[in-house]
Tab-separated table of C-alpha atoms and ligand atoms in Angstrom:
chain	number	residue	atom	x	y	z
E	1	MET	CA	148.761	49.630	95.301
E	2	LYS	CA	148.094	53.377	95.515
E	3	LEU	CA	145.298	54.933	93.467
E	4	TRP	CA	147.669	57.665	92.358
E	5	LYS	CA	150.562	55.323	91.475
E	6	GLY	CA	150.399	56.441	87.785
E	7	ARG	CA	153.904	57.404	86.698
E	8	LEU	CA	155.694	56.528	89.938
E	9	SER	CA	157.784	53.386	90.189
E	10	GLY	CA	159.263	53.731	93.677
E	11	THR	CA	157.246	53.356	96.871
E	12	LEU	CA	156.502	56.159	99.277
E	13	ASN	CA	158.741	56.425	102.334
E	14	GLN	CA	156.936	54.944	105.344
E	15	THR	CA	156.951	58.043	107.500
E	16	ALA	CA	155.964	60.153	104.504
E	17	ALA	CA	153.047	57.741	104.005
E	18	VAL	CA	151.928	58.319	107.584
E	19	LEU	CA	152.187	62.068	107.030
E	20	ASN	CA	150.237	61.712	103.799
E	21	SER	CA	147.378	59.782	105.323
E	22	SER	CA	144.272	61.643	106.416
E	23	LEU	CA	142.043	58.666	107.094
E	24	GLY	CA	142.117	59.195	110.847
E	25	VAL	CA	140.341	62.495	110.315
E	26	ASP	CA	138.289	62.163	107.138
E	27	VAL	CA	136.810	58.812	108.162
E	28	ARG	CA	134.140	60.971	109.788
E	29	MET	CA	132.955	61.943	106.295
E	30	ALA	CA	132.532	58.312	105.197
E	31	GLN	CA	128.758	58.427	104.715
E	32	GLN	CA	129.071	61.741	102.865
E	33	ASP	CA	131.664	60.143	100.574
E	34	VAL	CA	129.206	57.371	99.785
E	35	SER	CA	126.352	59.838	99.148
E	36	GLY	CA	128.585	61.972	96.910
E	37	SER	CA	129.656	58.894	94.943
E	38	LEU	CA	126.082	57.677	94.546
E	39	ALA	CA	125.059	61.052	93.114
E	40	TRP	CA	128.133	61.146	90.885
E	41	ALA	CA	127.322	57.682	89.509
E	42	ARG	CA	123.761	58.818	88.742
E	43	ALA	CA	125.170	61.880	86.957
E	44	LEU	CA	127.534	59.690	84.918
E	45	GLU	CA	124.625	57.512	83.874
E	46	ARG	CA	122.492	60.524	82.945
E	47	SER	CA	125.344	61.732	80.732
E	48	GLY	CA	125.630	58.326	79.085
E	49	LEU	CA	129.137	57.720	80.448
E	50	ILE	CA	128.192	54.526	82.273
E	51	THR	CA	125.369	52.079	81.573
E	52	LYS	CA	122.286	51.415	83.673
E	53	GLU	CA	123.852	48.078	84.633
E	54	ASP	CA	127.035	49.819	85.824
E	55	LEU	CA	124.931	52.213	87.871
E	56	TYR	CA	122.966	49.334	89.330
E	57	ALA	CA	126.179	47.560	90.372
E	58	ILE	CA	127.767	50.732	91.799
E	59	ASN	CA	124.577	51.533	93.675
E	60	GLY	CA	124.433	48.080	95.258
E	61	GLY	CA	128.109	48.159	96.203
E	62	LEU	CA	127.908	51.633	97.746
E	63	GLU	CA	124.819	50.671	99.714
E	64	THR	CA	126.641	47.671	101.136
E	65	ILE	CA	129.548	49.965	102.043
E	66	SER	CA	127.203	52.410	103.739
E	67	LYS	CA	125.779	49.590	105.860
E	68	GLU	CA	129.253	48.246	106.693
E	69	LEU	CA	130.281	51.715	107.816
E	70	ALA	CA	127.143	52.210	109.882
E	71	ASN	CA	127.572	48.837	111.618
E	72	ASP	CA	131.293	49.309	112.154
E	73	HIS	CA	131.984	46.322	109.896
E	74	PHE	CA	133.998	48.208	107.301
E	75	ALA	CA	137.546	46.810	107.309
E	76	PHE	CA	140.177	49.440	106.516
E	77	THR	CA	143.522	48.358	105.039
E	78	GLU	CA	147.097	49.684	105.122
E	79	SER	CA	146.750	51.200	101.664
E	80	ASP	CA	143.680	53.307	102.513
E	81	GLU	CA	145.229	56.769	102.718
E	82	ASP	CA	141.955	58.617	102.995
E	83	ILE	CA	138.238	57.887	103.029
E	84	HIS	CA	137.940	58.321	99.251
E	85	THR	CA	140.547	55.670	98.472
E	86	ALA	CA	139.089	53.351	101.113
E	87	VAL	CA	135.574	53.516	99.648
E	88	GLU	CA	136.820	53.017	96.078
E	89	ARG	CA	139.020	50.105	97.128
E	90	ARG	CA	136.136	48.402	98.916
E	91	LEU	CA	133.785	49.039	95.995
E	92	THR	CA	136.252	47.282	93.672
E	93	GLU	CA	136.371	44.296	96.020
E	94	LEU	CA	132.590	44.144	96.080
E	95	ILE	CA	131.620	44.710	92.428
E	96	GLY	CA	134.806	44.435	90.361
E	97	ALA	CA	135.049	46.181	86.982
E	98	PRO	CA	132.181	48.741	87.206
E	99	ALA	CA	133.899	50.249	90.278
E	100	GLY	CA	136.685	51.394	87.966
E	101	LYS	CA	134.222	53.657	86.130
E	102	LEU	CA	133.074	55.662	89.151
E	103	HIS	CA	136.006	58.082	89.187
E	104	THR	CA	135.388	59.093	85.537
E	105	GLY	CA	135.686	62.874	85.230
E	106	ARG	CA	136.078	63.249	88.978
E	107	SER	CA	139.118	64.147	91.084
E	108	ARG	CA	139.649	63.753	94.790
E	109	ASN	CA	140.060	67.535	94.724
E	110	ASP	CA	136.389	68.156	93.938
E	111	GLN	CA	135.340	65.017	95.813
E	112	VAL	CA	136.909	65.967	99.129
E	113	VAL	CA	135.374	69.445	99.349
E	114	THR	CA	132.014	68.037	98.346
E	115	ASP	CA	132.166	65.514	101.198
E	116	PHE	CA	133.396	68.177	103.578
E	117	ARG	CA	130.602	70.587	102.691
E	118	LEU	CA	128.005	67.826	103.048
E	119	TRP	CA	129.423	66.947	106.474
E	120	MET	CA	129.374	70.567	107.549
E	121	MET	CA	125.817	71.189	106.307
E	122	CYS	CA	124.686	68.454	108.665
E	123	GLU	CA	126.875	69.670	111.541
E	124	ILE	CA	125.626	73.257	111.257
E	125	GLN	CA	122.047	72.061	111.850
E	126	ALA	CA	123.048	70.139	114.990
E	127	LEU	CA	125.073	73.059	116.245
E	128	ASP	CA	122.268	75.515	115.658
E	129	ALA	CA	119.866	73.274	117.570
E	130	ALA	CA	122.255	73.174	120.560
E	131	LEU	CA	122.667	76.943	120.339
E	132	GLN	CA	118.903	77.445	120.423
E	133	ASP	CA	118.604	75.108	123.430
E	134	LEU	CA	120.943	77.435	125.269
E	135	GLN	CA	118.975	80.481	124.139
E	136	ARG	CA	115.827	78.834	125.513
E	137	GLU	CA	117.598	78.348	128.869
E	138	LEU	CA	118.518	82.033	128.988
E	139	LEU	CA	114.927	82.970	128.215
E	140	GLU	CA	113.663	80.613	130.918
E	141	ARG	CA	116.044	82.173	133.426
E	142	ALA	CA	114.751	85.605	132.423
E	143	GLU	CA	111.245	84.335	133.109
E	144	SER	CA	111.928	82.528	136.373
E	145	ASP	CA	114.193	85.239	137.837
E	146	TRP	CA	111.638	87.934	137.105
E	147	GLY	CA	111.748	90.888	139.512
E	148	VAL	CA	115.334	90.469	140.734
E	149	ILE	CA	117.334	93.710	140.561
E	150	LEU	CA	121.054	93.241	140.061
E	151	PRO	CA	123.912	95.735	140.193
E	152	GLY	CA	124.844	96.448	136.598
E	153	TYR	CA	128.589	96.851	136.079
E	154	THR	CA	130.793	98.799	133.713
E	155	HIS	CA	134.569	98.579	134.199
E	156	PHE	CA	133.426	95.970	136.715
E	157	GLN	CA	132.380	98.783	139.060
E	158	GLN	CA	128.752	99.141	140.095
E	159	ALA	CA	127.125	101.436	137.527
E	160	GLN	CA	123.327	101.305	137.384
E	161	PRO	CA	120.747	98.764	138.560
E	162	LEU	CA	119.389	96.224	136.070
E	163	LEU	CA	116.678	93.631	136.022
E	164	LEU	CA	118.420	90.269	136.193
E	165	SER	CA	116.081	89.161	133.387
E	166	HIS	CA	117.492	91.954	131.222
E	167	TRP	CA	121.025	90.792	132.001
E	168	TRP	CA	120.260	87.168	131.095
E	169	LEU	CA	118.744	88.340	127.830
E	170	SER	CA	121.831	90.397	126.997
E	171	HIS	CA	123.520	87.028	126.460
E	172	PHE	CA	120.534	85.719	124.509
E	173	TRP	CA	120.990	88.341	121.781
E	174	ALA	CA	124.708	87.627	121.394
E	175	LEU	CA	123.782	84.007	120.688
E	176	GLN	CA	121.073	85.162	118.295
E	177	ARG	CA	123.775	86.842	116.211
E	178	ASP	CA	125.661	83.523	116.254
E	179	HIS	CA	122.497	81.852	115.007
E	180	ASP	CA	122.265	84.365	112.150
E	181	ARG	CA	125.912	83.731	111.326
E	182	LEU	CA	125.265	79.974	111.205
E	183	GLN	CA	122.316	80.502	108.868
E	184	ALA	CA	124.508	82.544	106.513
E	185	LEU	CA	127.196	79.863	106.758
E	186	ALA	CA	124.685	77.145	105.842
E	187	LYS	CA	123.884	79.087	102.680
E	188	GLU	CA	127.548	79.587	101.820
E	189	THR	CA	128.247	75.899	102.374
E	190	ALA	CA	125.447	74.732	100.064
E	191	VAL	CA	127.457	75.453	96.889
E	192	LEU	CA	128.501	72.271	95.094
E	193	PRO	CA	132.138	71.825	93.974
E	194	LEU	CA	131.613	68.354	92.450
E	195	GLY	CA	132.091	68.402	88.684
E	196	SER	CA	135.063	70.769	88.916
E	197	GLY	CA	137.511	67.916	88.316
E	198	ALA	CA	141.083	68.445	89.489
E	199	LEU	CA	140.941	72.198	88.778
E	200	SER	CA	139.671	72.961	85.271
E	201	GLY	CA	136.261	71.314	85.245
E	202	SER	CA	135.148	67.773	84.530
E	203	GLY	CA	136.475	66.318	81.275
E	204	PHE	CA	132.932	65.197	80.434
E	205	VAL	CA	129.976	67.497	80.120
E	206	MET	CA	127.546	67.061	83.001
E	207	ASP	CA	124.405	68.795	84.182
E	208	ARG	CA	125.906	70.132	87.389
E	209	PHE	CA	122.654	71.880	88.288
E	210	ALA	CA	120.882	68.524	88.354
E	211	LEU	CA	123.794	67.083	90.341
E	212	ALA	CA	123.561	69.917	92.878
E	213	ALA	CA	119.825	69.387	93.308
E	214	ASP	CA	120.355	65.634	93.648
E	215	LEU	CA	122.820	66.146	96.526
E	216	GLY	CA	120.765	68.820	98.300
E	217	PHE	CA	122.977	71.776	97.347
E	218	ASP	CA	121.508	75.126	96.335
E	219	ALA	CA	123.662	75.510	93.207
E	220	PRO	CA	126.887	74.316	91.572
E	221	SER	CA	130.016	76.461	92.006
E	222	PRO	CA	130.591	78.888	89.125
E	223	ASN	CA	134.385	78.474	88.819
E	224	SER	CA	136.254	75.162	88.975
E	225	VAL	CA	139.583	76.623	90.150
E	226	ASP	CA	137.900	78.491	92.974
E	227	ALA	CA	135.745	75.456	93.793
E	228	VAL	CA	138.683	73.158	94.602
E	229	SER	CA	140.707	75.814	96.411
E	230	ASP	CA	138.004	77.662	98.383
E	231	ARG	CA	138.124	76.927	102.100
E	232	ASP	CA	136.239	80.053	103.161
E	233	PHE	CA	133.345	77.888	104.321
E	234	ALA	CA	135.704	76.043	106.687
E	235	LEU	CA	137.222	79.291	107.937
E	236	ASP	CA	133.781	80.765	108.414
E	237	PHE	CA	132.877	77.686	110.417
E	238	THR	CA	135.858	78.081	112.747
E	239	HIS	CA	135.044	81.781	112.963
E	240	CYS	CA	131.429	81.051	113.936
E	241	ALA	CA	132.713	78.501	116.439
E	242	ALA	CA	135.191	80.972	117.936
E	243	MET	CA	132.460	83.611	118.209
E	244	ILE	CA	130.120	81.196	119.983
E	245	GLY	CA	133.018	80.204	122.251
E	246	LEU	CA	133.747	83.845	122.946
E	247	HIS	CA	130.141	84.511	123.927
E	248	LEU	CA	130.021	81.456	126.166
E	249	SER	CA	133.329	82.465	127.719
E	250	ARG	CA	132.095	85.947	128.617
E	251	LEU	CA	128.994	84.482	130.233
E	252	ALA	CA	131.069	81.849	132.047
E	253	GLU	CA	133.495	84.476	133.305
E	254	ALA	CA	130.672	86.561	134.801
E	255	LEU	CA	128.998	83.541	136.375
E	256	ILE	CA	132.273	82.333	137.883
E	257	LEU	CA	132.734	85.730	139.524
E	258	TYR	CA	129.114	85.858	140.660
E	259	SER	CA	129.522	82.414	142.251
E	260	THR	CA	132.421	83.495	144.493
E	261	ARG	CA	131.936	84.009	148.217
E	262	GLU	CA	132.731	87.695	147.634
E	263	PHE	CA	129.761	88.122	145.275
E	264	GLY	CA	127.533	85.234	146.296
E	265	PHE	CA	124.964	86.144	143.627
E	266	ILE	CA	124.581	82.593	142.326
E	267	THR	CA	125.402	79.051	143.396
E	268	PHE	CA	126.129	76.375	140.814
E	269	ALA	CA	124.436	73.013	141.303
E	270	ASP	CA	126.709	70.186	142.478
E	271	GLU	CA	125.983	68.595	139.100
E	272	PHE	CA	128.075	71.341	137.506
E	273	SER	CA	130.739	71.710	140.203
E	274	THR	CA	133.803	69.755	141.236
E	275	GLY	CA	135.788	69.379	144.442
E	276	SER	CA	139.474	69.494	145.313
E	277	SER	CA	141.610	66.416	145.947
E	278	LEU	CA	143.227	68.202	148.905
E	279	MET	CA	140.878	70.864	150.240
E	280	PRO	CA	137.699	69.247	151.506
E	281	GLN	CA	135.769	72.515	151.650
E	282	LYS	CA	136.211	73.340	147.964
E	283	LYS	CA	133.437	73.641	145.416
E	284	ASN	CA	134.900	74.687	142.097
E	285	PRO	CA	133.175	75.855	138.903
E	286	ASP	CA	135.387	73.646	136.687
E	287	PRO	CA	132.814	73.150	133.918
E	288	MET	CA	132.440	76.909	133.452
E	289	GLU	CA	136.197	77.407	133.624
E	290	LEU	CA	136.587	74.807	130.897
E	291	VAL	CA	133.993	76.582	128.775
E	292	ARG	CA	136.155	79.683	129.163
E	293	GLY	CA	139.358	77.735	128.453
E	294	LYS	CA	137.938	75.949	125.401
E	295	CYS	CA	137.193	79.358	123.907
E	296	GLY	CA	140.959	79.890	123.803
E	297	VAL	CA	141.330	76.617	121.930
E	298	LEU	CA	138.588	77.627	119.460
E	299	ILE	CA	140.348	80.918	118.725
E	300	GLY	CA	143.548	78.934	118.122
E	301	LEU	CA	141.799	76.622	115.658
E	302	GLN	CA	140.566	79.604	113.645
E	303	THR	CA	144.024	81.193	113.595
E	304	GLY	CA	145.700	77.871	112.761
E	305	LEU	CA	143.431	77.198	109.802
E	306	MET	CA	143.969	80.691	108.405
E	307	ALA	CA	147.714	80.096	108.580
E	308	VAL	CA	147.309	76.825	106.659
E	309	VAL	CA	145.215	78.320	103.881
E	310	LYS	CA	147.169	81.545	103.388
E	311	ALA	CA	150.012	79.858	101.487
E	312	THR	CA	148.047	77.749	99.002
E	313	PRO	CA	148.654	79.461	95.666
E	314	SER	CA	147.154	77.206	93.074
E	315	ALA	CA	143.773	75.504	93.146
E	316	TYR	CA	144.404	72.417	95.270
E	317	ASP	CA	147.590	72.125	97.332
E	318	LYS	CA	148.045	69.302	99.795
E	319	ASP	CA	148.204	71.761	102.688
E	320	LEU	CA	144.441	71.901	102.296
E	321	GLN	CA	144.185	68.400	103.713
E	322	GLU	CA	144.806	70.089	107.077
E	323	ASP	CA	141.433	71.834	106.831
E	324	LYS	CA	139.248	69.163	108.386
E	325	ALA	CA	140.853	68.541	111.780
E	326	PRO	CA	140.362	72.103	113.106
E	327	VAL	CA	136.772	72.251	111.868
E	328	MET	CA	135.923	68.880	113.378
E	329	GLN	CA	137.671	69.703	116.628
E	330	ALA	CA	135.776	72.992	116.824
E	331	ALA	CA	132.486	71.163	116.216
E	332	ASP	CA	133.320	68.635	118.943
E	333	ILE	CA	134.165	71.360	121.438
E	334	LEU	CA	130.886	73.168	120.780
E	335	ALA	CA	128.958	69.918	121.050
E	336	MET	CA	130.248	69.782	124.651
E	337	ILE	CA	130.299	73.356	125.838
E	338	LEU	CA	126.857	74.359	124.537
E	339	PRO	CA	124.911	71.708	126.490
E	340	VAL	CA	127.164	72.117	129.542
E	341	SER	CA	126.479	75.857	129.577
E	342	ALA	CA	122.751	75.195	129.193
E	343	GLY	CA	122.812	72.668	132.035
E	344	ALA	CA	124.768	74.933	134.361
E	345	LEU	CA	122.312	77.773	133.685
E	346	ARG	CA	119.272	75.587	134.207
E	347	THR	CA	120.459	74.256	137.567
E	348	LEU	CA	122.136	77.260	139.201
E	349	ASN	CA	120.499	78.998	142.127
E	350	VAL	CA	120.032	82.754	142.219
E	351	ASN	CA	120.660	84.094	145.730
E	352	ARG	CA	118.198	86.949	145.792
E	353	GLU	CA	119.155	88.262	149.269
E	354	HIS	CA	122.862	88.433	148.421
E	355	ILE	CA	122.099	90.326	145.260
E	356	ALA	CA	119.795	92.749	147.065
E	357	ALA	CA	122.431	93.332	149.772
E	358	ALA	CA	125.055	94.180	147.154
E	359	LEU	CA	123.076	97.051	145.615
E	360	ASP	CA	124.881	100.324	146.351
E	361	PRO	CA	122.565	103.369	146.392
E	362	ALA	CA	125.378	105.334	144.752
E	363	MET	CA	124.207	103.595	141.568
E	364	LEU	CA	121.234	105.985	141.739
E	365	ALA	CA	123.409	109.071	141.238
E	366	THR	CA	122.375	109.327	137.574
E	367	ASP	CA	118.746	109.195	138.660
E	368	LEU	CA	119.398	112.051	141.116
E	369	ALA	CA	120.795	114.137	138.282
E	370	ASP	CA	117.826	113.146	136.099
E	371	TYR	CA	115.538	114.215	138.989
E	372	LEU	CA	117.030	117.720	138.829
E	373	VAL	CA	116.699	117.694	135.036
E	374	GLU	CA	112.987	116.974	135.467
E	375	LYS	CA	112.855	120.075	137.713
E	376	GLY	CA	114.307	122.126	134.878
E	377	VAL	CA	118.026	122.079	135.794
E	378	PRO	CA	120.365	121.620	132.771
E	379	PHE	CA	121.946	118.132	132.880
E	380	ARG	CA	125.562	119.361	133.148
E	381	GLU	CA	124.697	121.489	136.186
E	382	ALA	CA	122.717	118.634	137.751
E	383	TYR	CA	125.682	116.310	137.159
E	384	GLN	CA	127.991	118.721	139.053
E	385	VAL	CA	125.589	119.077	141.982
E	386	VAL	CA	125.143	115.321	142.395
E	387	GLY	CA	128.889	114.819	141.992
E	388	GLN	CA	129.439	117.108	144.975
E	389	ALA	CA	126.851	115.199	146.996
E	390	VAL	CA	128.521	111.864	146.188
E	391	ARG	CA	131.954	113.221	147.154
E	392	TRP	CA	130.546	114.554	150.417
E	393	SER	CA	128.782	111.257	151.145
E	394	VAL	CA	131.986	109.267	150.557
E	395	GLU	CA	134.076	111.637	152.705
E	396	GLN	CA	131.557	111.709	155.564
E	397	GLY	CA	130.694	108.047	155.318
E	398	VAL	CA	127.000	108.889	154.957
E	399	ALA	CA	125.064	106.968	152.340
E	400	LEU	CA	123.157	109.093	149.795
E	401	PRO	CA	119.689	108.001	151.015
E	402	ALA	CA	120.626	109.137	154.562
E	403	ILE	CA	121.160	112.730	153.479
E	404	THR	CA	118.312	114.854	154.815
E	405	THR	CA	115.936	116.721	152.548
E	406	GLU	CA	117.150	119.957	154.185
E	407	SER	CA	120.743	119.200	153.169
E	408	TRP	CA	119.633	118.395	149.584
E	409	LYS	CA	117.772	121.701	149.476
E	410	SER	CA	120.797	123.605	150.707
E	411	LEU	CA	122.844	121.948	147.941
E	412	HIS	CA	120.415	123.059	145.214
E	413	PRO	CA	117.064	124.860	145.478
E	414	ALA	CA	115.449	122.501	142.961
E	415	PHE	CA	115.551	119.603	145.455
E	416	ALA	CA	112.253	118.999	147.243
E	417	GLU	CA	110.612	116.486	149.597
E	418	ASP	CA	110.064	113.965	146.743
E	419	VAL	CA	113.853	113.456	146.399
E	420	LYS	CA	113.337	110.465	148.753
E	421	GLU	CA	111.528	108.688	145.916
E	422	VAL	CA	114.740	108.570	143.904
E	423	PHE	CA	116.293	106.095	146.345
E	424	LYS	CA	114.229	103.194	145.173
E	425	PHE	CA	115.977	100.767	142.860
E	426	GLN	CA	112.633	99.734	141.362
E	427	ARG	CA	112.010	103.318	140.358
E	428	ALA	CA	115.416	103.600	138.659
E	429	VAL	CA	114.793	100.402	136.728
E	430	ALA	CA	111.239	101.369	135.782
E	431	ARG	CA	112.366	104.732	134.359
E	432	ARG	CA	114.364	102.972	131.579
E	433	ALA	CA	111.205	102.156	129.689
E	434	SER	CA	112.221	102.834	126.090
E	435	TRP	CA	112.478	99.817	123.792
E	436	GLY	CA	115.679	97.981	124.749
E	437	GLY	CA	115.821	99.406	128.283
E	438	THR	CA	115.705	97.539	131.577
E	439	ALA	CA	112.216	98.617	132.732
E	440	PRO	CA	109.879	95.669	133.354
E	441	GLU	CA	107.502	96.751	130.606
E	442	ALA	CA	110.357	97.011	128.089
E	443	VAL	CA	111.834	93.689	129.192
E	444	ARG	CA	108.423	92.030	128.820
E	445	LEU	CA	108.343	93.180	125.197
E	446	GLN	CA	111.921	92.038	124.764
E	447	MET	CA	111.017	88.585	126.080
E	448	GLU	CA	108.165	88.432	123.625
E	449	ARG	CA	110.583	89.280	120.815
E	450	ALA	CA	112.967	86.607	122.091
E	451	ARG	CA	110.190	84.013	122.097
E	452	GLN	CA	109.327	85.098	118.575
E	453	VAL	CA	112.846	84.635	117.183
E	454	LEU	CA	112.979	81.177	118.760
E	455	GLY	CA	109.694	80.348	117.066
E	456	LEU	CA	107.960	79.830	120.443
E	457	LYS	CA	104.307	80.690	120.908
E	458	ASN	CA	103.901	84.281	121.951
E	459	GLY	CA	102.811	84.897	125.497
E	460	ALA	CA	103.290	81.217	126.334
E	461	LYS	CA	104.640	82.091	129.759
E	462	PRO	CA	103.841	85.684	130.649
E	463	PRO	CA	105.854	86.914	133.630
E	464	LYS	CA	103.855	88.168	136.612
I	501	LIG	N1	142.877	63.450	101.400
I	501	LIG	C1	142.914	64.560	100.520
I	501	LIG	C2	142.467	65.817	101.274
I	501	LIG	O1	141.921	65.694	102.298
I	501	LIG	C3	142.040	64.318	99.332
I	501	LIG	C4	142.439	65.131	98.128
I	501	LIG	C5	143.702	64.600	97.574
I	501	LIG	N2	144.065	65.253	96.359
I	501	LIG	C6	145.269	65.204	95.858
I	501	LIG	N3	145.478	65.875	94.778
I	501	LIG	N4	146.226	64.545	96.428
I	501	LIG	O2	142.660	66.930	100.836
């Protein structure tokens, strides 16, 4: 017998019943459904709609159900089309008549979003913790790889030298924005829909503020129609997930390239590498490639959910049942790719000699121009002069540092003996000393700021 049988006399077509069922997905919100029902029963009692005895019976029954669910002893039946009907059916079996009073003034429309929000509030915390673990790994890399100078790329062409620590931290701050987004999402999610009924509000007057506090929400929703139809929190979740995926994918992409024989900057640990079934020599970065690939899936989940929600015109429409699968799938993907990324980072080896060998002195061309600027030459003129020198060096096959001081002087009178100093990568890095630059002193401050935002003790591990 269906809960919603009401006016219908025929039975639902079998395939339509399969389509209608969401139990396979919303079973993951079972404990939240129990918590929501417990709070609702308390609210009913406070409003005088059920007796203390009813509440006592409902309480006992729901606690038994919670234990059955936790121990995997809860027996689902054919007729359970979603977690809400399953819990109510089981409660009736356990306590009889008082179970029939629990749904007073409540609809599955306000119930389902309440459960979903409760589930997500919990998930956001777990996700944020995994995100911060990864941020800690990036910070630790910045600390342990201190002093390494890496070619910095734009357009994937060597541009200017960078401290590797600075590069690691560039990914740290992207994840920090994800953390901020998750915090905002947690706030958005903590608005309670329960008490909105099917769409117009509960038929019985309730203190929804007390109900919200009881369930750990910040406040009750201000509009019942919006409350049962709003899925922004779910869309914002898939958006946050896609953004995290996107950041992990960019990092993975760079590391995959850096791990190639052609770059040789890093080597992944065997723990985060796979082989080939045919080619015995192969060591592949499959885990990182999957991080990159899963990002594509995450973007698809966000797009898919938007397409579901865009055509729901009136409070609750059944399309909205399709909201949970993409959110849960996104959460599951992140629960894998965040720790895998952290593990791969922790265990990879930085090949300092390969990195040093890859540094092209042409990356110091800006510093040569800046050198002339310091001698009083206007930047545009300095830029032209150094441009000529670079062209000449490429044509003649003579590296910039091999050009004699005499030749520099003949190119521009402002050049002097100290031009040799410019051809030190350390010098180029050290010059970028403003806040946010790659100079060691600036990066030290940046690392301190990073430790601060993670809530770590300041100066816990000062780099040498
Ligand atoms: N299983 C449904 C869902 O996930 C619960 C709400 C059902 N409401 C309804 N009016 N049929 O959305």
